[in-house]
Coordinates of C-alpha atoms and ligand atoms in Angstrom, one line a residue:
Chain A
M16 CA -20.2 0.0 16.0
S17 CA -18.6 -0.7 12.6
M18 CA -15.5 1.2 13.6
I19 CA -14.7 -1.3 16.4
R20 CA -15.6 -4.3 14.2
D21 CA -13.3 -3.0 11.4
A22 CA -10.5 -2.2 13.8
A23 CA -10.8 -5.7 15.2
T24 CA -10.6 -7.2 11.7
I25 CA -7.4 -5.2 11.1
A26 CA -6.0 -6.1 14.5
R27 CA -6.7 -9.8 13.9
R28 CA -4.8 -9.7 10.6
N29 CA -1.8 -8.0 12.3
V30 CA -1.7 -10.6 15.0
I31 CA -1.7 -13.3 12.4
R32 CA 1.3 -11.6 10.9
I33 CA 3.2 -11.5 14.3
R34 CA 2.7 -15.3 14.5
R35 CA 3.8 -15.8 10.9
V36 CA 6.9 -13.6 11.1
P37 CA 8.3 -14.1 14.6
D38 CA 11.8 -13.3 13.4
V39 CA 10.8 -9.7 13.3
M40 CA 10.4 -9.7 17.0
V41 CA 13.7 -11.5 17.6
F42 CA 15.4 -8.9 15.6
V43 CA 13.8 -6.0 17.4
L44 CA 14.5 -7.5 20.8
M45 CA 18.2 -7.9 20.0
Q46 CA 18.9 -4.4 21.0
P47 CA 17.3 -4.4 24.5
L48 CA 18.8 -7.9 25.1
M49 CA 22.2 -6.6 24.2
F50 CA 21.6 -3.6 26.5
V51 CA 20.7 -6.0 29.4
L52 CA 24.0 -7.8 28.9
L53 CA 26.1 -4.7 28.3
F54 CA 24.8 -2.8 31.3
A55 CA 24.4 -5.8 33.7
Y56 CA 27.8 -7.2 33.0
V57 CA 30.0 -4.6 31.5
F58 CA 29.1 -1.1 32.7
G59 CA 27.1 -2.3 35.8
G60 CA 30.2 -2.9 37.8
S61 CA 31.1 0.8 37.7
I62 CA 27.6 2.2 38.4
D63 CA 26.8 2.4 42.1
I64 CA 23.3 2.2 43.4
P65 CA 23.6 3.0 47.1
G66 CA 22.0 0.2 49.1
G67 CA 20.8 -1.8 46.1
S68 CA 21.7 -3.9 43.1
Y69 CA 22.3 -2.2 39.8
R70 CA 20.7 -5.1 37.9
E71 CA 17.4 -4.6 39.8
F72 CA 17.6 -0.9 39.1
L73 CA 18.4 -1.5 35.4
I74 CA 15.5 -3.6 34.3
A75 CA 12.7 -1.0 34.6
G76 CA 14.8 1.3 32.4
I77 CA 15.1 -1.6 29.9
F78 CA 11.4 -2.1 29.9
A79 CA 10.8 1.6 29.2
Q80 CA 13.3 1.5 26.4
T81 CA 11.8 -1.6 25.0
V82 CA 8.2 -0.3 24.8
V83 CA 9.4 3.1 23.4
F84 CA 11.4 1.5 20.6
G85 CA 8.7 -1.2 20.3
A86 CA 6.2 1.5 19.3
T87 CA 8.2 2.1 16.1
F88 CA 6.8 -1.2 15.0
T89 CA 3.5 0.7 14.3
A90 CA 5.4 3.1 12.0
S91 CA 7.2 0.4 10.0
G92 CA 4.0 -1.7 9.8
L93 CA 1.9 1.1 8.4
A94 CA 4.7 2.3 6.1
E95 CA 4.9 -1.3 4.7
D96 CA 1.1 -1.3 4.2
V97 CA 1.4 1.9 2.3
Q98 CA 4.2 0.6 0.1
K99 CA 2.5 -2.7 -0.6
G100 CA -0.7 -0.9 -1.7
L101 CA -2.8 -2.3 1.1
I102 CA -3.7 1.1 2.5
N103 CA -5.1 2.0 -0.9
R104 CA -7.1 -1.1 -1.0
F105 CA -8.4 -0.4 2.5
R106 CA -9.3 3.1 1.5
S107 CA -11.4 1.8 -1.4
L108 CA -13.4 -0.4 1.0
P109 CA -16.5 0.9 2.9
M110 CA -14.8 0.6 6.2
A111 CA -14.5 3.1 9.1
R112 CA -11.9 5.8 8.4
S113 CA -10.0 5.4 11.7
A114 CA -10.1 1.6 11.8
V115 CA -6.9 0.8 10.0
V116 CA -4.8 2.9 12.4
A117 CA -6.8 2.0 15.4
G118 CA -6.5 -1.7 14.6
R119 CA -2.8 -1.3 14.1
T120 CA -2.1 0.5 17.4
A121 CA -4.3 -2.1 19.2
S122 CA -2.5 -5.1 17.8
D123 CA 0.8 -3.5 18.5
V124 CA -0.1 -3.6 22.2
V125 CA -0.1 -7.4 21.8
Y126 CA 3.2 -7.2 20.1
N127 CA 4.7 -5.0 22.9
G128 CA 3.1 -7.2 25.6
L129 CA 5.0 -10.1 24.2
S130 CA 8.2 -8.0 24.1
V131 CA 7.8 -7.1 27.7
V132 CA 7.2 -10.7 28.7
I133 CA 10.4 -11.8 26.9
M134 CA 12.3 -8.9 28.5
S135 CA 11.0 -9.9 31.9
L136 CA 12.3 -13.4 31.4
A137 CA 15.7 -11.9 30.4
G138 CA 15.5 -9.7 33.6
L139 CA 14.8 -12.7 35.8
A140 CA 17.7 -14.5 34.2
V141 CA 20.2 -11.8 35.2
G142 CA 18.8 -11.4 38.8
W143 CA 15.9 -8.9 38.5
R144 CA 13.0 -9.7 40.8
I145 CA 9.5 -8.2 41.4
R146 CA 9.6 -7.1 45.0
G147 CA 6.3 -5.3 45.3
S148 CA 2.8 -6.7 45.5
V149 CA 1.1 -8.5 42.6
L150 CA -1.3 -5.6 42.1
D151 CA 1.6 -3.1 41.9
A152 CA 3.3 -5.3 39.3
V153 CA 0.1 -5.5 37.3
V154 CA -0.2 -1.7 37.4
A155 CA 3.4 -1.4 36.3
Y156 CA 2.9 -3.6 33.3
L157 CA -0.3 -1.9 32.4
L158 CA 1.4 1.5 32.6
L159 CA 4.2 0.3 30.2
L160 CA 1.6 -1.0 27.7
F161 CA -0.5 2.1 27.9
F162 CA 2.5 4.4 27.4
S163 CA 3.6 2.2 24.4
Y164 CA 0.0 2.4 23.0
S165 CA 0.0 6.2 23.2
F166 CA 3.4 6.4 21.6
S167 CA 2.2 4.1 18.8
W168 CA -0.2 6.9 17.7
V169 CA 2.8 9.2 17.2
M170 CA 4.6 6.5 15.3
A171 CA 1.5 5.9 13.2
C172 CA 1.7 9.4 11.9
L173 CA 5.4 8.9 11.0
G174 CA 4.6 5.6 9.3
L175 CA 2.0 7.3 7.1
V176 CA 4.4 10.0 5.9
V177 CA 7.7 8.3 5.3
P178 CA 8.5 7.4 1.7
T179 CA 9.6 3.8 2.5
P180 CA 9.5 1.5 5.6
E181 CA 13.3 1.5 5.7
V182 CA 13.3 5.2 6.6
V183 CA 11.5 4.6 9.8
N184 CA 14.4 3.1 11.8
N185 CA 16.8 5.9 10.8
A186 CA 14.2 8.6 11.4
T187 CA 13.2 7.3 14.9
F188 CA 16.7 6.4 16.1
I189 CA 18.0 10.0 16.2
V190 CA 15.0 11.0 18.4
L191 CA 14.5 7.9 20.5
F192 CA 18.1 7.3 21.3
P193 CA 18.5 10.6 23.3
L194 CA 14.9 10.2 24.6
T195 CA 15.7 6.9 26.2
F196 CA 19.3 7.9 27.3
I197 CA 18.9 11.4 28.7
A198 CA 16.8 9.8 31.3
N199 CA 17.0 7.7 34.4
T200 CA 16.8 4.5 32.4
F201 CA 20.4 3.4 32.9
V202 CA 21.7 5.6 35.6
P203 CA 20.0 7.6 38.4
S204 CA 19.2 11.1 37.0
D205 CA 20.6 12.8 40.1
N206 CA 24.1 11.9 38.7
L207 CA 23.6 13.9 35.5
P208 CA 25.1 17.3 35.1
G209 CA 23.0 20.6 35.1
V210 CA 20.8 20.9 32.1
L211 CA 20.9 17.2 31.2
R212 CA 19.5 16.5 34.7
T213 CA 16.6 18.9 34.2
M214 CA 15.9 17.4 30.8
A215 CA 16.0 13.9 32.3
E216 CA 13.7 14.8 35.1
W217 CA 11.0 16.2 32.8
N218 CA 11.4 13.4 30.2
P219 CA 8.3 11.2 30.3
V220 CA 10.5 8.2 29.7
S221 CA 12.2 8.9 33.1
T222 CA 8.9 9.2 34.8
L223 CA 7.6 6.0 33.2
T224 CA 10.8 4.2 34.3
H225 CA 10.6 5.7 37.8
A226 CA 6.9 4.7 38.2
V227 CA 7.6 1.2 37.1
R228 CA 10.7 0.9 39.2
V229 CA 8.8 1.9 42.3
R230 CA 5.9 -0.4 41.6
F231 CA 8.2 -3.4 41.0
G232 CA 9.9 -2.5 44.3
N233 CA 13.3 -2.1 42.6
L234 CA 14.4 1.1 44.3
P235 CA 16.5 0.3 47.3
T236 CA 15.1 1.3 50.7
G237 CA 16.5 4.6 51.8
T238 CA 16.6 6.1 48.3
P239 CA 15.8 9.8 48.9
E240 CA 12.5 11.1 47.5
P241 CA 13.0 12.7 44.0
T242 CA 13.2 16.5 44.1
S243 CA 11.6 17.3 40.8
W244 CA 7.8 17.5 40.4
P245 CA 7.5 15.1 37.5
L246 CA 9.4 12.4 39.3
Q247 CA 7.4 13.0 42.5
N248 CA 4.2 12.4 40.5
A249 CA 5.7 9.9 38.1
M250 CA 2.5 7.9 37.6
L251 CA 0.3 10.9 37.0
Y252 CA 2.8 12.7 34.8
S253 CA 3.4 9.6 32.6
L254 CA -0.3 9.0 32.2
G255 CA -0.8 12.7 31.4
W256 CA 1.7 12.4 28.6
A257 CA 0.1 9.2 27.3
V258 CA -3.3 10.8 27.2
L259 CA -2.0 13.9 25.6
L260 CA -0.2 12.0 22.9
I261 CA -3.4 10.1 22.0
V262 CA -5.6 13.2 22.0
V263 CA -3.2 15.0 19.7
F264 CA -2.0 12.3 17.4
A265 CA -5.0 10.1 16.9
P266 CA -6.9 12.7 14.9
I267 CA -3.7 13.5 12.9
A268 CA -3.1 9.9 12.1
T269 CA -6.7 9.4 10.9
R270 CA -6.4 12.4 8.7
L271 CA -3.1 11.3 7.3
Y272 CA -4.5 7.9 6.5
Q273 CA -7.4 9.4 4.5
R274 CA -4.9 11.3 2.4
T275 CA -2.4 8.6 1.9
D276 CA -1.8 7.7 -1.7
K277 CA 0.7 5.1 -2.7
R278 CA 3.7 6.3 -4.6
Chain B
M29 CA -19.7 23.5 -10.3
N30 CA -22.6 22.3 -12.5
T31 CA -24.3 19.2 -11.1
P32 CA -25.9 17.0 -13.7
H33 CA -29.2 15.2 -13.6
T34 CA -28.8 11.7 -12.4
N35 CA -28.9 9.5 -15.4
T36 CA -29.9 6.1 -14.2
G37 CA -28.7 4.5 -17.4
L38 CA -25.1 5.4 -16.6
A39 CA -23.1 3.5 -13.9
V40 CA -20.1 5.8 -14.2
E41 CA -20.0 9.4 -15.4
A42 CA -17.1 11.8 -15.2
S43 CA -16.9 15.3 -16.6
G44 CA -13.9 17.6 -17.0
I45 CA -11.7 15.8 -14.5
V46 CA -8.4 17.5 -13.9
K47 CA -5.7 16.2 -11.5
R48 CA -2.3 17.8 -11.3
Y49 CA 0.8 16.6 -9.4
G50 CA 3.0 19.6 -9.3
E51 CA 4.2 20.2 -12.8
V52 CA 2.6 17.1 -14.2
T53 CA -1.0 17.2 -15.3
A54 CA -2.1 13.6 -14.9
L55 CA -5.7 14.2 -16.0
D56 CA -6.5 17.1 -18.2
G57 CA -10.2 17.3 -18.6
L58 CA -11.3 13.7 -18.9
D59 CA -14.9 12.9 -19.7
L60 CA -16.4 9.4 -19.3
A61 CA -19.9 7.9 -19.6
V62 CA -20.3 4.1 -19.0
P63 CA -23.8 2.7 -19.4
T64 CA -24.8 0.2 -16.7
G65 CA -23.9 -3.4 -17.5
T66 CA -21.2 -2.5 -20.1
V67 CA -17.4 -2.6 -20.1
L68 CA -15.4 0.5 -20.7
G69 CA -11.8 0.0 -21.8
L70 CA -9.4 2.8 -20.9
L71 CA -6.5 2.3 -23.3
G72 CA -3.3 4.2 -23.0
P73 CA 0.5 3.9 -22.6
N74 CA 2.3 4.2 -19.3
G75 CA 1.8 7.6 -17.8
A76 CA -1.3 8.3 -19.8
G77 CA -3.3 8.9 -16.6
K78 CA -5.2 5.5 -16.4
T79 CA -4.4 4.8 -12.7
T80 CA -5.1 8.4 -11.8
A81 CA -8.5 8.2 -13.4
V82 CA -9.3 4.9 -11.6
S83 CA -8.1 6.5 -8.3
V84 CA -10.5 9.4 -8.7
L85 CA -13.4 7.2 -9.6
T86 CA -12.7 4.9 -6.6
T87 CA -12.5 7.8 -4.1
L88 CA -8.7 7.4 -3.5
I89 CA -7.9 10.9 -4.6
S90 CA -10.0 14.0 -5.2
P91 CA -9.9 15.7 -8.5
D92 CA -8.6 19.3 -8.7
S93 CA -11.7 20.1 -10.8
G94 CA -14.5 18.3 -12.6
W95 CA -16.9 15.8 -11.1
A96 CA -17.5 12.1 -11.2
R97 CA -20.4 9.9 -10.2
V98 CA -20.4 6.2 -9.6
A99 CA -23.8 4.5 -9.5
G100 CA -25.3 7.9 -9.4
L101 CA -23.3 9.0 -6.3
D102 CA -20.8 11.8 -6.4
V103 CA -17.4 10.4 -5.5
V104 CA -16.3 13.5 -3.6
A105 CA -19.5 14.2 -1.7
E106 CA -20.4 10.6 -0.8
P107 CA -17.2 8.5 -0.9
Q108 CA -18.3 6.1 1.7
R109 CA -21.5 5.1 -0.1
V110 CA -19.6 4.8 -3.4
R111 CA -17.1 2.5 -1.7
S112 CA -19.8 0.1 -0.7
L113 CA -20.8 -0.2 -4.4
I114 CA -17.5 -0.8 -6.0
G115 CA -14.7 -3.3 -6.2
L116 CA -11.2 -2.3 -7.0
S117 CA -8.2 -4.3 -8.2
G118 CA -5.3 -1.9 -8.5
Q119 CA -2.4 -2.0 -10.9
Y120 CA -0.2 -3.9 -8.5
A121 CA -1.7 -6.8 -6.4
A122 CA -2.5 -5.3 -3.0
V123 CA -2.5 -8.5 -0.8
D124 CA -1.0 -9.3 2.5
E125 CA 1.8 -11.8 1.6
H126 CA 2.0 -13.2 5.2
L127 CA -1.7 -14.1 5.2
T128 CA -3.1 -17.1 3.3
A129 CA -5.4 -16.7 0.3
T130 CA -8.5 -17.5 2.5
E131 CA -7.4 -15.1 5.3
N132 CA -6.8 -12.3 2.8
L133 CA -10.2 -12.6 1.2
E134 CA -12.0 -13.2 4.5
M135 CA -10.5 -10.0 5.8
I136 CA -11.8 -8.1 2.8
G137 CA -15.2 -9.6 3.2
C138 CA -15.4 -8.5 6.8
L139 CA -14.4 -5.0 5.8
Y140 CA -17.2 -4.9 3.3
G141 CA -19.5 -5.6 6.3
M142 CA -20.0 -9.3 6.0
T143 CA -20.0 -11.6 9.0
R144 CA -16.9 -13.7 9.3
R145 CA -18.8 -16.8 8.3
E146 CA -20.3 -15.2 5.2
A147 CA -16.9 -13.8 4.3
R148 CA -15.2 -17.1 4.7
K149 CA -17.8 -18.8 2.5
R150 CA -17.5 -16.3 -0.2
A151 CA -13.7 -16.5 0.0
E152 CA -13.8 -20.2 -0.5
D153 CA -16.2 -20.0 -3.4
L154 CA -14.0 -17.5 -5.2
I155 CA -10.8 -19.5 -4.5
E156 CA -12.4 -22.5 -6.0
Q157 CA -13.6 -20.5 -9.0
F158 CA -10.1 -19.3 -9.6
R159 CA -8.8 -22.8 -9.2
L160 CA -6.6 -22.0 -6.2
T161 CA -8.2 -24.4 -3.7
D162 CA -5.0 -26.4 -3.3
S163 CA -3.1 -23.3 -2.3
A164 CA -5.9 -21.8 -0.2
H165 CA -4.1 -22.2 3.1
R166 CA -0.6 -21.1 2.1
P167 CA 0.7 -17.6 2.8
L168 CA 0.6 -15.6 -0.4
K169 CA 4.4 -15.1 -0.3
T170 CA 4.7 -18.6 -1.7
F171 CA 2.4 -17.6 -4.7
S172 CA 3.5 -16.7 -8.2
G173 CA 2.7 -13.1 -9.4
G174 CA -0.2 -14.5 -11.4
M175 CA -1.7 -16.3 -8.4
R176 CA -1.5 -13.1 -6.3
R177 CA -3.1 -11.1 -9.1
R178 CA -6.0 -13.5 -9.1
I179 CA -6.4 -13.3 -5.3
D180 CA -6.4 -9.5 -5.7
L181 CA -9.1 -9.7 -8.4
A182 CA -11.1 -12.1 -6.2
G183 CA -11.0 -9.4 -3.5
A184 CA -12.6 -7.0 -5.9
L185 CA -15.3 -9.5 -6.8
L186 CA -15.9 -10.7 -3.3
A187 CA -18.9 -8.5 -2.3
D188 CA -20.5 -8.7 -5.8
P189 CA -20.2 -5.0 -6.2
P190 CA -22.3 -3.5 -9.1
V191 CA -19.3 -1.5 -10.5
L192 CA -15.8 -3.0 -10.9
F193 CA -12.6 -1.1 -11.5
L194 CA -9.7 -3.1 -12.8
D195 CA -6.4 -1.4 -13.4
E196 CA -4.3 -3.3 -15.8
P197 CA -5.7 -6.6 -14.5
T198 CA -3.8 -8.9 -16.8
T199 CA -0.4 -7.2 -17.0
G200 CA 2.2 -9.8 -16.1
L201 CA -0.1 -12.8 -16.5
D202 CA 0.6 -15.7 -18.7
P203 CA -1.8 -16.2 -21.6
R204 CA -3.7 -19.0 -19.8
S205 CA -4.4 -17.0 -16.7
R206 CA -5.2 -14.0 -18.8
G207 CA -7.9 -16.0 -20.6
E208 CA -9.3 -17.2 -17.3
L209 CA -9.5 -13.8 -16.0
W210 CA -11.2 -12.5 -19.1
D211 CA -13.8 -15.2 -18.6
A212 CA -14.3 -14.2 -15.0
I213 CA -14.9 -10.6 -16.1
R214 CA -17.3 -11.7 -18.8
N215 CA -19.3 -13.7 -16.3
R216 CA -19.7 -10.7 -14.1
V217 CA -20.8 -8.5 -17.0
A218 CA -23.3 -11.2 -18.0
D219 CA -24.8 -10.8 -14.5
G220 CA -25.2 -7.1 -15.0
T221 CA -22.0 -5.7 -13.5
T222 CA -20.4 -2.6 -15.0
V223 CA -16.7 -2.7 -15.5
V224 CA -14.1 0.0 -16.0
L225 CA -10.9 -1.6 -17.1
T226 CA -7.6 -0.1 -18.0
T227 CA -5.1 -1.7 -20.3
Q228 CA -2.1 -1.1 -22.5
Y229 CA -3.2 -3.8 -24.9
L230 CA -5.5 -3.1 -27.8
E231 CA -6.3 -6.8 -27.9
E232 CA -7.5 -6.9 -24.3
A233 CA -9.7 -3.9 -24.9
D234 CA -10.9 -5.6 -28.1
Q235 CA -11.7 -8.8 -26.2
L236 CA -13.7 -7.2 -23.3
A237 CA -14.8 -3.7 -23.9
N238 CA -18.0 -2.5 -25.4
E239 CA -16.5 0.9 -25.7
I240 CA -12.8 2.0 -25.7
V241 CA -11.5 5.4 -24.7
V242 CA -7.9 6.0 -25.8
I243 CA -6.2 8.4 -23.4
D244 CA -2.9 10.2 -23.7
H245 CA -1.5 12.9 -21.5
G246 CA -4.6 12.8 -19.4
R247 CA -7.0 13.5 -22.3
A248 CA -9.3 11.3 -24.3
I249 CA -8.0 11.3 -27.8
A250 CA -10.4 8.8 -29.3
R251 CA -13.4 6.8 -28.3
G252 CA -15.5 4.2 -30.0
T253 CA -15.9 0.5 -30.3
S254 CA -12.8 -1.5 -31.1
Q255 CA -14.2 -2.0 -34.6
E256 CA -14.4 1.8 -35.1
L257 CA -10.9 2.3 -33.7
K258 CA -9.4 -0.4 -35.8
R259 CA -11.0 0.9 -38.9
H260 CA -9.4 4.2 -38.1
V261 CA -6.0 2.6 -37.7
G262 CA -6.3 0.4 -40.7
G263 CA -6.1 -3.3 -41.0
E264 CA -2.6 -4.8 -41.1
H265 CA 0.8 -3.2 -40.8
L266 CA 3.8 -3.8 -42.8
D267 CA 7.2 -3.5 -41.0
V268 CA 10.5 -3.2 -42.9
H269 CA 13.7 -3.6 -40.8
L270 CA 16.6 -2.3 -42.8
A271 CA 20.2 -3.4 -42.7
R272 CA 21.4 0.2 -43.3
P273 CA 19.7 3.2 -41.7
E274 CA 20.9 5.3 -44.8
D275 CA 18.2 3.5 -46.9
I276 CA 15.3 4.9 -44.8
G277 CA 14.6 7.7 -47.1
R278 CA 14.4 5.5 -50.2
V279 CA 12.2 2.9 -48.4
E280 CA 9.9 5.5 -47.3
S281 CA 9.0 6.4 -50.8
I282 CA 8.7 2.8 -51.8
V283 CA 6.2 1.9 -49.1
A284 CA 4.3 5.2 -49.6
S285 CA 2.7 3.6 -52.7
V286 CA 0.9 0.9 -50.7
A287 CA 0.2 3.0 -47.5
S288 CA -3.3 3.4 -46.2
G289 CA -2.1 5.8 -43.5
A290 CA 0.9 7.7 -42.1
V291 CA 4.3 6.1 -42.6
R292 CA 6.1 5.6 -39.2
I293 CA 9.8 5.7 -39.0
V294 CA 11.9 4.5 -36.0
A295 CA 15.3 5.8 -37.0
D296 CA 17.4 4.1 -34.3
E297 CA 15.9 0.7 -35.1
A298 CA 16.1 1.3 -38.9
L299 CA 12.4 0.5 -39.0
V300 CA 9.8 1.7 -41.5
S301 CA 6.2 0.8 -40.6
V302 CA 3.1 1.5 -42.5
P303 CA -0.6 0.6 -42.4
V304 CA -1.7 -1.3 -45.5
A305 CA -5.1 -2.0 -46.9
S306 CA -4.5 -5.4 -48.6
G307 CA -1.6 -7.0 -46.7
V308 CA -0.3 -9.7 -49.0
D309 CA -0.4 -7.6 -52.2
A310 CA 1.4 -4.8 -50.5
L311 CA 4.0 -7.2 -49.1
S312 CA 4.9 -8.7 -52.5
S313 CA 4.9 -5.3 -54.3
V314 CA 7.2 -3.8 -51.6
L315 CA 9.5 -6.8 -51.7
N316 CA 9.8 -6.5 -55.5
D317 CA 10.6 -2.8 -55.3
L318 CA 13.2 -3.3 -52.6
Q319 CA 14.9 -5.9 -54.6
A320 CA 14.9 -3.8 -57.7
A321 CA 16.4 -0.9 -55.7
N322 CA 19.0 -3.2 -54.2
I323 CA 18.1 -2.4 -50.6
D324 CA 19.2 -4.9 -47.9
V325 CA 16.4 -5.9 -45.5
V326 CA 16.9 -7.7 -42.2
D327 CA 13.3 -8.6 -41.8
I328 CA 10.0 -7.7 -43.4
G329 CA 6.5 -8.8 -42.4
L330 CA 2.9 -8.1 -41.7
R331 CA 1.3 -7.8 -38.3
R332 CA -1.9 -6.7 -36.6
P333 CA -2.2 -3.2 -35.4
T334 CA -0.9 -2.4 -31.9
L335 CA -1.4 0.4 -29.4
D336 CA 1.7 2.0 -31.0
D337 CA -0.1 2.2 -34.3
V338 CA -3.2 3.6 -32.7
F339 CA -1.1 6.3 -31.1
M340 CA 0.8 7.0 -34.2
E341 CA -2.4 7.4 -36.1
L342 CA -4.2 9.5 -33.5
T343 CA -1.5 11.7 -32.1
G344 CA 1.3 11.6 -34.7
H345 CA 3.7 10.6 -32.0
A346 CA 4.7 7.2 -30.7
A347 CA 3.4 6.0 -27.3
E348 CA 6.0 7.2 -24.8
V349 CA 7.3 4.7 -22.3
E350 CA 7.4 6.0 -18.8
G351 CA 11.0 6.8 -17.7
A352 CA 12.2 7.2 -21.3
S353 CA 12.3 10.6 -22.8
Ligands
ADP428 N1 1.3 10.6 -6.7 C1 1.9 11.1 -7.8 N2 2.8 12.1 -7.7 C2 3.4 12.6 -8.8 N3 3.1 12.3 -10.0 C3 2.2 11.4 -10.2 C4 1.5 10.7 -9.2 N4 0.6 9.9 -9.7 C5 0.7 10.0 -11.0 N5 1.6 10.8 -11.4 C6 2.0 11.2 -12.7 O1 0.8 11.4 -13.5 C7 0.9 10.8 -14.8 C8 -0.2 9.8 -14.9 O2 0.1 8.7 -14.1 P1 -0.8 7.4 -14.1 O3 -2.2 7.8 -13.8 O4 -0.1 6.5 -13.1 O5 -0.6 6.8 -15.5 P2 -0.9 5.3 -16.1 O6 -1.6 4.6 -15.0 O7 -1.7 5.5 -17.3 O8 0.4 4.7 -16.3 C9 2.3 10.3 -14.9 O9 3.1 11.3 -15.5 C10 2.7 10.1 -13.5 O10 4.1 10.2 -13.3
MG429 MG1 -1.2 2.8 -14.1

């Protein structure tokens, strides 16, 4: 399987880069860390979670936000490779066509895994705890990483079409900010008005957050069952989205890669 | 599309290659034929279409029309097989600056299908050959432009491909590195490798190429050995820099008497330039005439022909610099 071999070569190279340039990660994690502080200490006081603690509630939302924004690392990484001429070099080599993007999305799982570990430590520091079983916790982490992996394929397509890596952050912010906010990440979606509530309930970031929140045992006992179908089937719905994103965007990304020309 | 017979004597063949980018016609019917084991120099100014030609031959872009074969394989129909037989060093060093020299080359070796151990061994050999052993384990971001360029070239040589494409390989290198690189290329050619090399410098093409194709606006405007081209351009050139641009007309008629080709005038530099057959005689005769006519000269001298002269001679216009117009 030369595709797997080549993708592994590319992934190995990307992991070396994470080690060599750790400041990138610090910079990227600034935002969720700020959010932890902001929501835990500033807004948290005025958000009521009946029968539970807001900080416990918050962290699952932070995790979801972290992996969604973390997936943009795929876009900026590929855009940088295009700009530096590395993609053209790869394209001149007798390697599998899909290996560069496959290797990149795979190594970004390592990157996002590290991010989630750091955010977990931050969560523990502000009072978040894993209340469920170990198995449930493992499932929650795997779901976060799989979702992030699938979203990386979307971001790969973006990275291959933007003119410069700098554009990535601006282009993603206007989409990802509402995506992670019109959701149950920071406040329960039941509190949202009309249309926003429906949007939040069908937003896969909400279902991801909800599934993770449930698995970590961070919903206070006595919380009423969600009324919308996606939230009732949060795990299934989130996984469905993840699979859909991969099925749709992986072939597009591979095709875009083949057509990339530096300039 | 007419498909040619495979000519085993040719490592690279191209016929009628056209490539357009919107309004710009980057390649306008380019034909090439490079015998196996020889060096072709693609000589042309910025924007002539050199990089586009290399990109087509290395399967990075497909031509709008025309066909090309590398090692007998059609670049559009069998790109993957072509890729396993070529090495490319692009116009700008394409290296990962966070990886060390060894890591960069090892990665490329693996992507050519070598095992990690083979790739590492090859990487170390080449690093030694390019005298970078002391820096082998430093990230490339600490390297000078010339060192990066050499690593990039080592990447192209790594798998010993039978056909090498080098796009302006020595642009930006100091004279010593340039000489070393020329030697590395000559060694490969001695071992039977075919090389397509682009350059803006007549001297480089002169040093390395068996045959030179001069391109301008995506078309071959001249081809031949460097001897043939130079004969065409004439031996030496006489440059006269004037103190007053008003004198240009009078100087033009003075130098016309010694000219062996077209007189070239760069008005905003008050420069009159002319190819001359016998340099020293021409210089002293022109000096005398200038003195007799009482014309002030800032500088006057003889020099070897440059790409500008080739262009002037072949196209009647100066080589345009990209961005200027
Ligand atoms: N991707 C591209 N998009 C638009 N124009 C291009 C592109 N690539 C090349 N060109 C244009 O095609 C012409 C030839 O370019 P190029 O092959 O890079 O020349 P050279 O390598 O000889 O400097 C130039 O006018 C250049 O601007
Ligand atoms: Mg070029």
